[in-house]
Amino acid sequence: MTVQTAQGPTPPADPGRHLASPTTRSALRIQHHLLGAAREFLRGEGFTELLPPVIGPVTDPGARGSKQVDIDFYGHRYKLMTSAILYKQASLLAFDKIFCVAPNVRLEPLETAGTNRHLVEFHQLDVEVAGASREQITALVEQLVVHMVRSTAAALPAEFEELGRDTDAFHGLLQGAFERVRHSDAVLDLRAAGHDQNPDAELDWEGEALLSAKAGRPFFVTDYPKGSRGFYDRECPGEPGLLRNFDLIAPEGYGELCSGSERTNEYADIITRMRETGENPQKYRWYLDLVREGIPASAGFGIGVERLTRYVAGLDAVWQASAYPKLAGVVSP
């Protein structure tokens, strides 16, 4: 199936037609198996699965142009979660290794309705490990993704045949040891190709798609500039201005699958970073109280469940990997 990077297929107005579609059924069976394989792998590695909150007094501020959703919680303004990051860090007070399948809601800019890679409502496979380094957590990402894809490709040949997805496309992925590319080198690569990527910002959607399209296997982009990410990503001690973080980019034009980092857990550093990014520390009182008392240093990541499903299933658009898709500006059940 040809990957589309421009305007792709649009969701049917009738949710019944979408749910009854052979494409939807095959995609959701693949998604079901991917999640089962993830649970199998992580439990075997000693992880505990937690159920994350859906609402809270504050949520992840690093939402890349999207807006948060406010709700009334008994007279208090609460947020729908855009990411479980703060709660993942807090959960390490109970267990050293945790994971969850977390729902997220982000009011994406209207232009994302045509990227084929964005949903307003989506899920992340979130993982956090106390005391881990970026090198250790990226190795875990590799092992986890390889296990999920290998298990699913072996178990569901009929579903891949229904979708026209050749599982030989995973040959490079299944070798593991994904390449690491520094953000600064990715910027140089894009500029050499004629794309005017801002060196101080995250890779924009077009640039990310360009790098993804020419890749033969997944790869990590590391060391994003400090101003491009949230206050919780740890700064490189030996390279001020760079962060100990990463994205995992899929090949074939599918784009980003996963983001992660080492986390900042020092109270003074977090306060400084909050102020640098324009955040009001007072809003994060519950979280900062925990940090002041002491939370473990950690590293973690979140894999977009629908994005990974789209890539593995070879779908044209990420909404095809959701039973009840919601796109920016499209009113739907």
PDB file of C-alpha atoms in Angstrom, residues 2 45 48 66 83 86 93 111 115-116 123 144 162 172 181 192-193 208 217 226 233 250 264 269 281 287 307 314 316:
ATOM      1  CA  THR A   2       1.398   3.385  -0.988  1.00  0.00           C
ATOM      2  CA  GLU A  45      11.120  -7.487  32.172  1.00  0.00           C
ATOM      3  CA  THR A  48       4.086  -3.128  36.589  1.00  0.00           C
ATOM      4  CA  SER A  66      -2.113  21.881  20.118  1.00  0.00           C
ATOM      5  CA  SER A  83       0.348  13.110  28.175  1.00  0.00           C
ATOM      6  CA  LEU A  86       4.092  13.909  35.200  1.00  0.00           C
ATOM      7  CA  LEU A  93       7.537   6.311  44.106  1.00  0.00           C
ATOM      8  CA  GLU A 111      -4.030  21.929   9.346  1.00  0.00           C
ATOM      9  CA  THR A 115      -1.134  15.217   7.634  1.00  0.00           C
ATOM     10  CA  ASN A 116      -2.434  11.621   7.945  1.00  0.00           C
ATOM     11  CA  HIS A 123      -3.318   6.506  23.057  1.00  0.00           C
ATOM     12  CA  LEU A 144      10.221  -3.698  22.763  1.00  0.00           C
ATOM     13  CA  GLU A 162      -5.938  -8.437   3.720  1.00  0.00           C
ATOM     14  CA  GLY A 172      15.629  -3.865   8.722  1.00  0.00           C
ATOM     15  CA  VAL A 181      21.186  10.776  14.372  1.00  0.00           C
ATOM     16  CA  ALA A 192      21.076  20.214   2.126  1.00  0.00           C
ATOM     17  CA  ALA A 193      17.891  18.761   0.637  1.00  0.00           C
ATOM     18  CA  GLU A 208      10.229  14.687   9.684  1.00  0.00           C
ATOM     19  CA  ARG A 217      14.574   1.175   8.843  1.00  0.00           C
ATOM     20  CA  LYS A 226      16.795  22.995  24.915  1.00  0.00           C
ATOM     21  CA  ASP A 233      13.757  16.639  29.634  1.00  0.00           C
ATOM     22  CA  ALA A 250       9.693   5.068  11.267  1.00  0.00           C
ATOM     23  CA  THR A 264      14.991  16.212  35.249  1.00  0.00           C
ATOM     24  CA  ASP A 269      16.440  22.767  37.822  1.00  0.00           C
ATOM     25  CA  PRO A 281       5.330  26.837  38.743  1.00  0.00           C
ATOM     26  CA  TYR A 287       4.056  17.723  41.230  1.00  0.00           C
ATOM     27  CA  ARG A 307       0.849   5.620  14.800  1.00  0.00           C
ATOM     28  CA  GLY A 314       0.784  -0.128   6.189  1.00  0.00           C
ATOM     29  CA  ASP A 316      -2.649   5.398   4.468  1.00  0.00           C
TER      30      ASP A 316
END
